[in-house]
PDB file of N, CA and C in Angstrom:
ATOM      1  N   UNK A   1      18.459  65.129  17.533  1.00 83.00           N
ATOM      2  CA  UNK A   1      19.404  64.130  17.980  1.00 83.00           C
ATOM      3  C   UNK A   1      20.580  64.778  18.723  1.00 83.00           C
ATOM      4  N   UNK A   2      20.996  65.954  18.285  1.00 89.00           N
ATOM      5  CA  UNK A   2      22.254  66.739  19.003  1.00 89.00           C
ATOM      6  C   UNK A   2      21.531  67.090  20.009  1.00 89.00           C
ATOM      7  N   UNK A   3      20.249  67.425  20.739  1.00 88.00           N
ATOM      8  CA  UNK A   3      20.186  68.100  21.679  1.00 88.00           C
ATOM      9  C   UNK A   3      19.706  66.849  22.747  1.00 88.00           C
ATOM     10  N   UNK A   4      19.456  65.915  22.573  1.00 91.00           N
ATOM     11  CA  UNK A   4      19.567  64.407  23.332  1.00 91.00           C
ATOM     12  C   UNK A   4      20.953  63.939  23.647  1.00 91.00           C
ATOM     13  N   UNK A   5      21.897  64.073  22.996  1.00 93.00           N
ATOM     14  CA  UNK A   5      23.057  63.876  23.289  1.00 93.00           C
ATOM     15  C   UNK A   5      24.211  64.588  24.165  1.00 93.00           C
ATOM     16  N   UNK A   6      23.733  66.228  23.557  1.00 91.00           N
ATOM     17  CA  UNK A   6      24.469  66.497  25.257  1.00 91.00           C
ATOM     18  C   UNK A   6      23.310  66.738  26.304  1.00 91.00           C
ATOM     19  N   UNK A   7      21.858  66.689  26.632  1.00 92.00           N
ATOM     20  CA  UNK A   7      21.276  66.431  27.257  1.00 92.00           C
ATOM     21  C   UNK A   7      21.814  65.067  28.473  1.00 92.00           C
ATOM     22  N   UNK A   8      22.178  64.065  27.614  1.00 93.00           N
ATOM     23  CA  UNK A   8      23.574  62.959  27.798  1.00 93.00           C
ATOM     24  C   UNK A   8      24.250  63.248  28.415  1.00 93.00           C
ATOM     25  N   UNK A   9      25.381  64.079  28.071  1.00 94.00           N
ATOM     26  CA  UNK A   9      26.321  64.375  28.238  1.00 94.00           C
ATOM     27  C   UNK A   9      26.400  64.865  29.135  1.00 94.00           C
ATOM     28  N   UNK A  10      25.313  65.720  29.517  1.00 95.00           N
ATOM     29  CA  UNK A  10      25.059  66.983  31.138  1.00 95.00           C
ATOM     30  C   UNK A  10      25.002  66.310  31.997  1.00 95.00           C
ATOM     31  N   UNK A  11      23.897  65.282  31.815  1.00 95.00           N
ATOM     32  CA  UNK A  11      23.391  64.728  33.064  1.00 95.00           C
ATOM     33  C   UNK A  11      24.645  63.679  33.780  1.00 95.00           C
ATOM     34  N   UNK A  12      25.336  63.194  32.754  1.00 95.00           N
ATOM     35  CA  UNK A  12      26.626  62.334  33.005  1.00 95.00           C
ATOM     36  C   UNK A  12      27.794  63.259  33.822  1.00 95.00           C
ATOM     37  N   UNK A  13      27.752  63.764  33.396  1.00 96.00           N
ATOM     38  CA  UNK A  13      28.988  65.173  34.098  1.00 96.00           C
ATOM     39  C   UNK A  13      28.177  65.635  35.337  1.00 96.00           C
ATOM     40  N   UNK A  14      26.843  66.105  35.790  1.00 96.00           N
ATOM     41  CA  UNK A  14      25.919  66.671  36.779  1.00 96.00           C
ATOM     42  C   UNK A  14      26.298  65.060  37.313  1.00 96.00           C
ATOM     43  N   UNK A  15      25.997  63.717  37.209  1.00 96.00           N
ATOM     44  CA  UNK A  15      26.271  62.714  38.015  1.00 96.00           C
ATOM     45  C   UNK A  15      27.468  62.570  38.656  1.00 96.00           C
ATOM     46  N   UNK A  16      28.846  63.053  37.707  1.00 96.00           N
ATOM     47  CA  UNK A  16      29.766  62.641  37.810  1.00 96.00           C
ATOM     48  C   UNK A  16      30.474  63.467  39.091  1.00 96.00           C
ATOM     49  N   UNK A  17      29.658  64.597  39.168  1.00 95.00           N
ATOM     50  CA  UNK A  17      30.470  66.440  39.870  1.00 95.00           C
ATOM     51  C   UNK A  17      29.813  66.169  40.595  1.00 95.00           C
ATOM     52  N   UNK A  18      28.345  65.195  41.377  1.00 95.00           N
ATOM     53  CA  UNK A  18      27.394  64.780  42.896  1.00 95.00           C
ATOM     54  C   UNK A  18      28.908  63.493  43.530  1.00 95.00           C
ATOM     55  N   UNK A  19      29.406  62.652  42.551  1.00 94.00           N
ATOM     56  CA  UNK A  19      29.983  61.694  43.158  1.00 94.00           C
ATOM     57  C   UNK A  19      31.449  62.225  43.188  1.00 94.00           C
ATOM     58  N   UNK A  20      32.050  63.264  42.976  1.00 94.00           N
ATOM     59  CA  UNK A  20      33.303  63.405  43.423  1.00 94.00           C
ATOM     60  C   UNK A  20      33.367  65.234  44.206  1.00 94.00           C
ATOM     61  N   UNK A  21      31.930  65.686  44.093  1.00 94.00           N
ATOM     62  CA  UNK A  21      32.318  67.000  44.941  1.00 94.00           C
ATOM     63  C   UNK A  21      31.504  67.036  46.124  1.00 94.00           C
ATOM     64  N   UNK A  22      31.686  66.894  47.648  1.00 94.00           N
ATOM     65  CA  UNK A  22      31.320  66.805  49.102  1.00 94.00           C
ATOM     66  C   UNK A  22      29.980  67.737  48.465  1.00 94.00           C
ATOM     67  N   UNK A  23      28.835  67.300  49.372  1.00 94.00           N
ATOM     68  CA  UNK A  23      28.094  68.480  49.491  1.00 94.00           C
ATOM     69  C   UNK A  23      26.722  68.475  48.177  1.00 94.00           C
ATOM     70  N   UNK A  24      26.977  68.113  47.038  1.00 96.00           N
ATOM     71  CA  UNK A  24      26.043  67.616  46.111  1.00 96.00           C
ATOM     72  C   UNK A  24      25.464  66.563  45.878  1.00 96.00           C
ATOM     73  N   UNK A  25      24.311  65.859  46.173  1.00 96.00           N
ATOM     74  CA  UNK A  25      23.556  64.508  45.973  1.00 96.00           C
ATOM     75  C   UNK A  25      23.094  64.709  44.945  1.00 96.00           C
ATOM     76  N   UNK A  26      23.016  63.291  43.791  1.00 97.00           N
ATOM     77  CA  UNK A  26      22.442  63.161  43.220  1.00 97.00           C
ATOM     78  C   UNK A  26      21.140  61.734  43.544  1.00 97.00           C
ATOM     79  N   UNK A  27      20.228  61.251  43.638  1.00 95.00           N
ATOM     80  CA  UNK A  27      19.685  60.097  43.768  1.00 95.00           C
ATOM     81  C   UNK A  27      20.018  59.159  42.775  1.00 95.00           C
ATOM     82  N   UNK A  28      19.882  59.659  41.532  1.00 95.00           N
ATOM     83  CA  UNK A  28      20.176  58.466  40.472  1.00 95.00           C
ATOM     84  C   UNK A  28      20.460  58.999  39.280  1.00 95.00           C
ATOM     85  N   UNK A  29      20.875  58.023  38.439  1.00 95.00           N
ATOM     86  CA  UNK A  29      21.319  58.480  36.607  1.00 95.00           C
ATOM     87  C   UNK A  29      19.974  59.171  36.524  1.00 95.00           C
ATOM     88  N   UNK A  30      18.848  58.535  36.847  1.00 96.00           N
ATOM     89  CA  UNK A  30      17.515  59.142  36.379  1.00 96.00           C
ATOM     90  C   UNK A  30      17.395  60.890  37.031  1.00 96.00           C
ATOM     91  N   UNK A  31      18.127  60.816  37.932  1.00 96.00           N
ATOM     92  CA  UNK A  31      17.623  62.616  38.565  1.00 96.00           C
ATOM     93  C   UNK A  31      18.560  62.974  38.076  1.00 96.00           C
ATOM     94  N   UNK A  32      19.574  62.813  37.617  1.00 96.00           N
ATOM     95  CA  UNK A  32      20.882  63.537  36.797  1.00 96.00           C
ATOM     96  C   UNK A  32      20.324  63.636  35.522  1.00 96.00           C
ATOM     97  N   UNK A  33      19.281  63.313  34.747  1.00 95.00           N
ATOM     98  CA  UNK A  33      18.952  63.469  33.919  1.00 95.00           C
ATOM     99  C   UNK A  33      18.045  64.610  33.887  1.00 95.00           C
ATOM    100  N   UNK A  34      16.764  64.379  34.942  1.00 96.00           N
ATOM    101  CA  UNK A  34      15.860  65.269  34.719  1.00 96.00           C
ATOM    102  C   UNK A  34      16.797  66.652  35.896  1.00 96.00           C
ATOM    103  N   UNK A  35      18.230  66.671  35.946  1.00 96.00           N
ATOM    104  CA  UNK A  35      18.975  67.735  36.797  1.00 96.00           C
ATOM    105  C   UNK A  35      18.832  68.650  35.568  1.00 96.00           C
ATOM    106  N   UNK A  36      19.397  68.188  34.498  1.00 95.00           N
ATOM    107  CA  UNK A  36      20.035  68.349  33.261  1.00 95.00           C
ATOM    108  C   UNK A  36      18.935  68.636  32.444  1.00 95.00           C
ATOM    109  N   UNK A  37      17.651  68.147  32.613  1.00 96.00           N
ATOM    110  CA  UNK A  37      16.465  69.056  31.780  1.00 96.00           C
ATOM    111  C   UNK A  37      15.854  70.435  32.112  1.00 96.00           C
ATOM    112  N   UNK A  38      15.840  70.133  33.517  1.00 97.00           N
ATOM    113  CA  UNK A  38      15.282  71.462  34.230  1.00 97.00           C
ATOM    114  C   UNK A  38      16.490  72.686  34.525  1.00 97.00           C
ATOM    115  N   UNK A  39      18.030  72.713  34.518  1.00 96.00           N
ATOM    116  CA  UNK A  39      19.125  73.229  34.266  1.00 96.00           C
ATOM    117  C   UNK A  39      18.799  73.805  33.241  1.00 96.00           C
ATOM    118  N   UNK A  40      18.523  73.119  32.063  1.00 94.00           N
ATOM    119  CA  UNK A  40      18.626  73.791  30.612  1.00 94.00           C
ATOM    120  C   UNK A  40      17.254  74.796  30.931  1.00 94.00           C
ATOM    121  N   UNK A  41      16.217  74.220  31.043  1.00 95.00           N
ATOM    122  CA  UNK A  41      14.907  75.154  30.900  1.00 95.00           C
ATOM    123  C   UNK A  41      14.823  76.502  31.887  1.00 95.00           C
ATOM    124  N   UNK A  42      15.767  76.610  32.859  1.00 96.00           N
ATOM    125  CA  UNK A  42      16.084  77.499  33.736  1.00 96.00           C
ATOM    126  C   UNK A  42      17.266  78.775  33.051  1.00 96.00           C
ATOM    127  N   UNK A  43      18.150  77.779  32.406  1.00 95.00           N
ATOM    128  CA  UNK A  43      18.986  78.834  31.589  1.00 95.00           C
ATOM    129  C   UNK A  43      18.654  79.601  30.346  1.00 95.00           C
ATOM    130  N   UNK A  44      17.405  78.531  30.099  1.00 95.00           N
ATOM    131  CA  UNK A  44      16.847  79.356  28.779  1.00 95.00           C
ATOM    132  C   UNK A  44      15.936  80.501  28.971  1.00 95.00           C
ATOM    133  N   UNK A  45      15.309  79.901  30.253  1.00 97.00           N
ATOM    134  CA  UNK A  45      13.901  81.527  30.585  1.00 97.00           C
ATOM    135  C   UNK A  45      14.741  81.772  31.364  1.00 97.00           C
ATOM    136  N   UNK A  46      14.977  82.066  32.602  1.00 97.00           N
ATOM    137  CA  UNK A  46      15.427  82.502  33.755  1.00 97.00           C
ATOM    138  C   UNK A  46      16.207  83.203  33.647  1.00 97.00           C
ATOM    139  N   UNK A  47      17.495  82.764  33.468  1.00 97.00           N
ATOM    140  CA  UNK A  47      18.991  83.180  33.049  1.00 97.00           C
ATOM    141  C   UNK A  47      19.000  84.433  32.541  1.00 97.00           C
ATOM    142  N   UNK A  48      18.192  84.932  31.656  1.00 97.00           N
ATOM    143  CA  UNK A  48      18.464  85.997  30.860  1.00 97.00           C
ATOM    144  C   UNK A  48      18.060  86.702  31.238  1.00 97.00           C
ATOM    145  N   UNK A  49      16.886  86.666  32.248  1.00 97.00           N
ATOM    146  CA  UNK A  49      15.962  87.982  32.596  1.00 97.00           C
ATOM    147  C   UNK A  49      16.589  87.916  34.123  1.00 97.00           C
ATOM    148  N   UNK A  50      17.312  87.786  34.446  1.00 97.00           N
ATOM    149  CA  UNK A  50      18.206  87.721  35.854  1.00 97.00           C
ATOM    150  C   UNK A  50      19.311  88.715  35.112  1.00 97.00           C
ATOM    151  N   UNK A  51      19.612  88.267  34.194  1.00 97.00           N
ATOM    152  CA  UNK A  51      21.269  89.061  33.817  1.00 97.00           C
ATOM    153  C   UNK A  51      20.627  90.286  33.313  1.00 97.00           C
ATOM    154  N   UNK A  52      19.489  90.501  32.354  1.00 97.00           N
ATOM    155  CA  UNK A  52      19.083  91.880  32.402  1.00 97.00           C
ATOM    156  C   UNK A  52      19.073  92.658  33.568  1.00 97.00           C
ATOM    157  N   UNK A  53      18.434  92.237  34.176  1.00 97.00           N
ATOM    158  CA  UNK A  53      18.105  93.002  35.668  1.00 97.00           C
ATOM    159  C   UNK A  53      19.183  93.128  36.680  1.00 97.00           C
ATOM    160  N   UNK A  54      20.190  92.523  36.441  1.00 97.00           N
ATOM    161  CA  UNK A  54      21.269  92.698  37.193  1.00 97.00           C
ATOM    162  C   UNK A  54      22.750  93.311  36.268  1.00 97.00           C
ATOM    163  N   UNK A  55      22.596  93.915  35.341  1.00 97.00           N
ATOM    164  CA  UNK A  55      23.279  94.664  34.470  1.00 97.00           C
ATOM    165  C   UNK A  55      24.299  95.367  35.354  1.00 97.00           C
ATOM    166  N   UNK A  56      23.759  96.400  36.369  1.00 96.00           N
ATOM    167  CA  UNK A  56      24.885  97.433  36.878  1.00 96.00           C
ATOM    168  C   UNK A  56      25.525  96.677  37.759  1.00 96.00           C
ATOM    169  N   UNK A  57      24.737  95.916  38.742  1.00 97.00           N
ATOM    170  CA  UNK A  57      25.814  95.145  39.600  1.00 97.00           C
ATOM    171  C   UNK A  57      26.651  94.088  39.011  1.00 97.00           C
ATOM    172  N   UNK A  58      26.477  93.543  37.893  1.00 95.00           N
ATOM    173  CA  UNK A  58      27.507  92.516  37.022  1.00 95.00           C
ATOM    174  C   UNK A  58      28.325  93.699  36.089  1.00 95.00           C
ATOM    175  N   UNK A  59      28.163  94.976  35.927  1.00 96.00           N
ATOM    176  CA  UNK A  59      29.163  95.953  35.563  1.00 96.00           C
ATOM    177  C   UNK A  59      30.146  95.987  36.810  1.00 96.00           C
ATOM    178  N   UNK A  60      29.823  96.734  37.921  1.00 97.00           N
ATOM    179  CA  UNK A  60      30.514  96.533  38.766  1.00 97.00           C
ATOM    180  C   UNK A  60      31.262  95.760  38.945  1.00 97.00           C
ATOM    181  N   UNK A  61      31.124  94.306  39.105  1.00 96.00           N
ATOM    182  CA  UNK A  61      32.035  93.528  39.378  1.00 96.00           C
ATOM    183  C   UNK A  61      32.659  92.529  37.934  1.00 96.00           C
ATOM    184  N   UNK A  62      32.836  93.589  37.011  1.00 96.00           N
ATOM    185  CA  UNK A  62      33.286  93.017  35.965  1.00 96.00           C
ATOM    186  C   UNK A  62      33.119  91.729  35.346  1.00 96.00           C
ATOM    187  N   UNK A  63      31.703  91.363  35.836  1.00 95.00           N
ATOM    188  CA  UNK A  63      30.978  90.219  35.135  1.00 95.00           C
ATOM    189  C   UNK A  63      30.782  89.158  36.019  1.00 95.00           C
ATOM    190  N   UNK A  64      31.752  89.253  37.489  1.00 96.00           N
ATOM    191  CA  UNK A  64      31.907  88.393  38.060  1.00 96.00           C
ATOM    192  C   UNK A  64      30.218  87.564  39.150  1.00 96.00           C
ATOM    193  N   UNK A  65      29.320  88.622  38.985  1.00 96.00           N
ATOM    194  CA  UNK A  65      27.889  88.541  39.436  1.00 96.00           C
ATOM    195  C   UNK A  65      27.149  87.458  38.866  1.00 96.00           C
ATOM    196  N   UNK A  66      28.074  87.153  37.308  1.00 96.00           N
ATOM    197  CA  UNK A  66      27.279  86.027  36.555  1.00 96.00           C
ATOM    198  C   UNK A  66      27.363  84.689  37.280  1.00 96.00           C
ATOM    199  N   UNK A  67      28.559  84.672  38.209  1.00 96.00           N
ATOM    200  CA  UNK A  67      28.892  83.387  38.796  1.00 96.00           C
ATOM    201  C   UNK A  67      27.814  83.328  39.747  1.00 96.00           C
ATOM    202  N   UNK A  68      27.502  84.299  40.579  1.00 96.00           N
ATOM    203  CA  UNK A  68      26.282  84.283  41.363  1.00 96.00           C
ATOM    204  C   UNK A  68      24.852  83.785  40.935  1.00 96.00           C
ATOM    205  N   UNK A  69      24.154  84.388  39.866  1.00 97.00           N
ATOM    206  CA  UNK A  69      23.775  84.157  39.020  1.00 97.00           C
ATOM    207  C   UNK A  69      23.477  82.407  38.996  1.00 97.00           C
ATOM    208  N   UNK A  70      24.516  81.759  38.300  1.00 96.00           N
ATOM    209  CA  UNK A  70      24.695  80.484  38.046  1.00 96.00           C
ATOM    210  C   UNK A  70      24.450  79.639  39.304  1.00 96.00           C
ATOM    211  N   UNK A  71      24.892  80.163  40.571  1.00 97.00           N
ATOM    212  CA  UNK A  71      24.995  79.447  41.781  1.00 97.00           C
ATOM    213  C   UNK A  71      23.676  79.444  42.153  1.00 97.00           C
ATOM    214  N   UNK A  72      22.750  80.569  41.938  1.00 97.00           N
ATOM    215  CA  UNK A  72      20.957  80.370  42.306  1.00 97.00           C
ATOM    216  C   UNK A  72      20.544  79.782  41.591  1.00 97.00           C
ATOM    217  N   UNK A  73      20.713  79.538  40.329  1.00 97.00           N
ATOM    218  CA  UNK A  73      20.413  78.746  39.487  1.00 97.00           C
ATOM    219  C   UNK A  73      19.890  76.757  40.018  1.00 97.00           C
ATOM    220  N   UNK A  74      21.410  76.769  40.230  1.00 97.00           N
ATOM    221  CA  UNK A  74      21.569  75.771  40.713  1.00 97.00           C
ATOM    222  C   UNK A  74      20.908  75.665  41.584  1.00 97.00           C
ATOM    223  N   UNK A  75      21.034  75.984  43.132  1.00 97.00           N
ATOM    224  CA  UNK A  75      19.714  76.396  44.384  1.00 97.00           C
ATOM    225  C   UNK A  75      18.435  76.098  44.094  1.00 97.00           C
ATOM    226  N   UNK A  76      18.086  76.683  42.843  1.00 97.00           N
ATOM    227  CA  UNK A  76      16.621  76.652  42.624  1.00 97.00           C
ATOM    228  C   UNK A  76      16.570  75.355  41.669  1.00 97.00           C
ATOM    229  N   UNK A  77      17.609  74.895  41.066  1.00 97.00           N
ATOM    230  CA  UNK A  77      17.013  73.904  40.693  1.00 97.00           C
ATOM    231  C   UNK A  77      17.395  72.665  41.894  1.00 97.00           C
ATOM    232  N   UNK A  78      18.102  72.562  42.560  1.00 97.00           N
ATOM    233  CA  UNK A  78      17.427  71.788  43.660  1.00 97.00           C
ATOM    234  C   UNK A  78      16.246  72.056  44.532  1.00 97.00           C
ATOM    235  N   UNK A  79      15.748  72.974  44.467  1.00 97.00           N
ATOM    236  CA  UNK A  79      14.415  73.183  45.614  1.00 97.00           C
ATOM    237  C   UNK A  79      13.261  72.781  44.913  1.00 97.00           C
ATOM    238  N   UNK A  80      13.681  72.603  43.255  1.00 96.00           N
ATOM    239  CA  UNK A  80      12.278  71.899  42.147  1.00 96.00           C
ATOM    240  C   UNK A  80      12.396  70.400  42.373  1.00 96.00           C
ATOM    241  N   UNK A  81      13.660  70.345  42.647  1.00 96.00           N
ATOM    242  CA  UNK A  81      13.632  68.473  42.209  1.00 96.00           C
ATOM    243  C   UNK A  81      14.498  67.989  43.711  1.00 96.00           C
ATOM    244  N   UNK A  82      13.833  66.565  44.589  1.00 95.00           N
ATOM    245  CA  UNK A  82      13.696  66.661  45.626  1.00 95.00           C
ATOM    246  C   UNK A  82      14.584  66.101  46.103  1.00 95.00           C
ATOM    247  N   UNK A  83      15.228  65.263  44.938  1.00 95.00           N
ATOM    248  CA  UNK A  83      16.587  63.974  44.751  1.00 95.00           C
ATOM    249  C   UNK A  83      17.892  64.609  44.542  1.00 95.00           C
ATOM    250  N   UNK A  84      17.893  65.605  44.146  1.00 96.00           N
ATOM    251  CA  UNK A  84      19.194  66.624  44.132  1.00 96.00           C
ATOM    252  C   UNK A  84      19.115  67.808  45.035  1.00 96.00           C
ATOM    253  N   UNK A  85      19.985  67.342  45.648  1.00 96.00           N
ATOM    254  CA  UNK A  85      20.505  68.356  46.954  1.00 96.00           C
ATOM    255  C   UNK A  85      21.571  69.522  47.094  1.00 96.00           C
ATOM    256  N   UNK A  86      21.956  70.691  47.317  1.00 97.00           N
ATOM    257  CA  UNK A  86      23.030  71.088  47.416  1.00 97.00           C
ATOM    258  C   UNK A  86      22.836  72.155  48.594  1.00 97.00           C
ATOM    259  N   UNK A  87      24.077  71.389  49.067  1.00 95.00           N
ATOM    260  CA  UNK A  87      24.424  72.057  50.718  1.00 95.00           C
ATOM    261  C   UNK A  87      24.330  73.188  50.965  1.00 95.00           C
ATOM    262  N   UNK A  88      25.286  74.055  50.319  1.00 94.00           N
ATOM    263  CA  UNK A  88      24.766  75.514  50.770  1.00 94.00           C
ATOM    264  C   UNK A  88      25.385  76.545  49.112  1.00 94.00           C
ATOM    265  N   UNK A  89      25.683  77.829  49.272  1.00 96.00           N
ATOM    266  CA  UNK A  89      25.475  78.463  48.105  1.00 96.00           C
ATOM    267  C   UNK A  89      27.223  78.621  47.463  1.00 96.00           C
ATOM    268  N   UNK A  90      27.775  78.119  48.343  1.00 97.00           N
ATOM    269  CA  UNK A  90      29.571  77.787  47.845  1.00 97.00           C
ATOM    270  C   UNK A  90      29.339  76.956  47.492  1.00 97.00           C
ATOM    271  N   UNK A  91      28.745  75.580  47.523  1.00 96.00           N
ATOM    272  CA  UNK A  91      29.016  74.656  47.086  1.00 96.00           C
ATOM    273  C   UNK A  91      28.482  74.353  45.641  1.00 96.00           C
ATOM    274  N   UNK A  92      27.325  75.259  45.837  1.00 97.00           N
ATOM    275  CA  UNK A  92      26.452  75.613  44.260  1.00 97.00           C
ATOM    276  C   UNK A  92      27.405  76.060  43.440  1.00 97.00           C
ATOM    277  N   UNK A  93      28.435  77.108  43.790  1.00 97.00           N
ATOM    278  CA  UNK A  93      29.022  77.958  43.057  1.00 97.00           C
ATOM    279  C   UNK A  93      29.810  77.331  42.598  1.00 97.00           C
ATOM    280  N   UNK A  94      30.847  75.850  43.424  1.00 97.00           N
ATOM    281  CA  UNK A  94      32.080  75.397  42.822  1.00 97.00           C
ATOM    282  C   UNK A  94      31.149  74.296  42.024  1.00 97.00           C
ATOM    283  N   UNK A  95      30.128  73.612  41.939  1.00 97.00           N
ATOM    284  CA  UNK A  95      29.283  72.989  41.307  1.00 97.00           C
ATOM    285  C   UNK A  95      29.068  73.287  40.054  1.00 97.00           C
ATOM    286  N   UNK A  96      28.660  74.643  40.113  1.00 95.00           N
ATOM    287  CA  UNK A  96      28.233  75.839  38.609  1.00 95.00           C
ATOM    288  C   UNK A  96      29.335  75.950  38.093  1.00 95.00           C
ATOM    289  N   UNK A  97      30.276  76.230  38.361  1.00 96.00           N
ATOM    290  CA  UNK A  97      31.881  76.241  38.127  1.00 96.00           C
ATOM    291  C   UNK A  97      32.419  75.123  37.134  1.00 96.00           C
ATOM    292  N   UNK A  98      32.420  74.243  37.525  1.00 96.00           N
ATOM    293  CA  UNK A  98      32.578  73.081  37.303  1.00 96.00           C
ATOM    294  C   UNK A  98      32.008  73.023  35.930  1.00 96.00           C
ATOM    295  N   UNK A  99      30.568  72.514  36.537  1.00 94.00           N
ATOM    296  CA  UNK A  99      29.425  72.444  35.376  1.00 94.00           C
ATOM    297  C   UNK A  99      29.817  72.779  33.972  1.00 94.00           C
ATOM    298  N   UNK A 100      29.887  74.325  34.187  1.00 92.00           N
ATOM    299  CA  UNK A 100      30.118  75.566  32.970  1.00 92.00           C
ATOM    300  C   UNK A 100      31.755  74.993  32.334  1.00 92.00           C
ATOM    301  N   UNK A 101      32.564  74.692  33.197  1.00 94.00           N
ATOM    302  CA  UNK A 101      33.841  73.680  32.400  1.00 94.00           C
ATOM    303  C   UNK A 101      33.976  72.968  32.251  1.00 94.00           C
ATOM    304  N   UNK A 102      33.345  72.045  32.404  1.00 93.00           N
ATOM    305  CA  UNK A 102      33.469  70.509  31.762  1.00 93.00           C
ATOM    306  C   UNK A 102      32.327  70.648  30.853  1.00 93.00           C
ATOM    307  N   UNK A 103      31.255  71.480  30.931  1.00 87.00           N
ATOM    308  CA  UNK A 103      30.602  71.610  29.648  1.00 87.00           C
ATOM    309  C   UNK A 103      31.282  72.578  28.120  1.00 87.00           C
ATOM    310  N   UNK A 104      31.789  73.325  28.008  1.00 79.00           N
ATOM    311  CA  UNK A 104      32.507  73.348  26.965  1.00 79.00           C
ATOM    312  C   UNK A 104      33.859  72.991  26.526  1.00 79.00           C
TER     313      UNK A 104
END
């Protein structure tokens, strides 16, 4: 039941950050939902074996690579799902940005 609810909660905030930030489409509550399923399933496999492999260059820049990171994230989960759009890889980033703060 907790993981349906901010499942909720994502997709409401992913709707909310298409209708007030230029540059992000969402099609509907329904693709803000499945934004927000395939987001999670990307951060759970993906995510981690990206940040392994990118260890020295996120040393380098004192972690700041993770934001990068987050911004392909995003990228790739618009190129899975055909109703969510994002313009180019700044706009992913203030998107991911976002995202990551209004989610905790």
């Amino acid at each position: 039941m907790n993981l349906l609810i901010k499942l909720l909660i994502s997709s409401i905030i992913v709707f909310a950050l298409a209708y007030f930030l230029p540059g992000v489409h969402v099609a509907s509550m329904e693709t803000a939902l499945l934004v927000a399923v395939v987001l999670g399933l990307l951060n759970t496999f993906l995510k981690p074996i990206l940040v392994i492999l990118t260890i020295p260059v996120t040393i380098l820049t004192l972690g700041l690579f993770l934001l990068v990171i987050n911004a392909f994230i995003i990228m790739l989960c618009a190129y899975f799902i055909n109703e969510f759009t994002v313009d180019g890889f700044i706009t992913a980033l203030i998107f991911s940005v976002l995202l990551a703060i209004s989610q905790s």
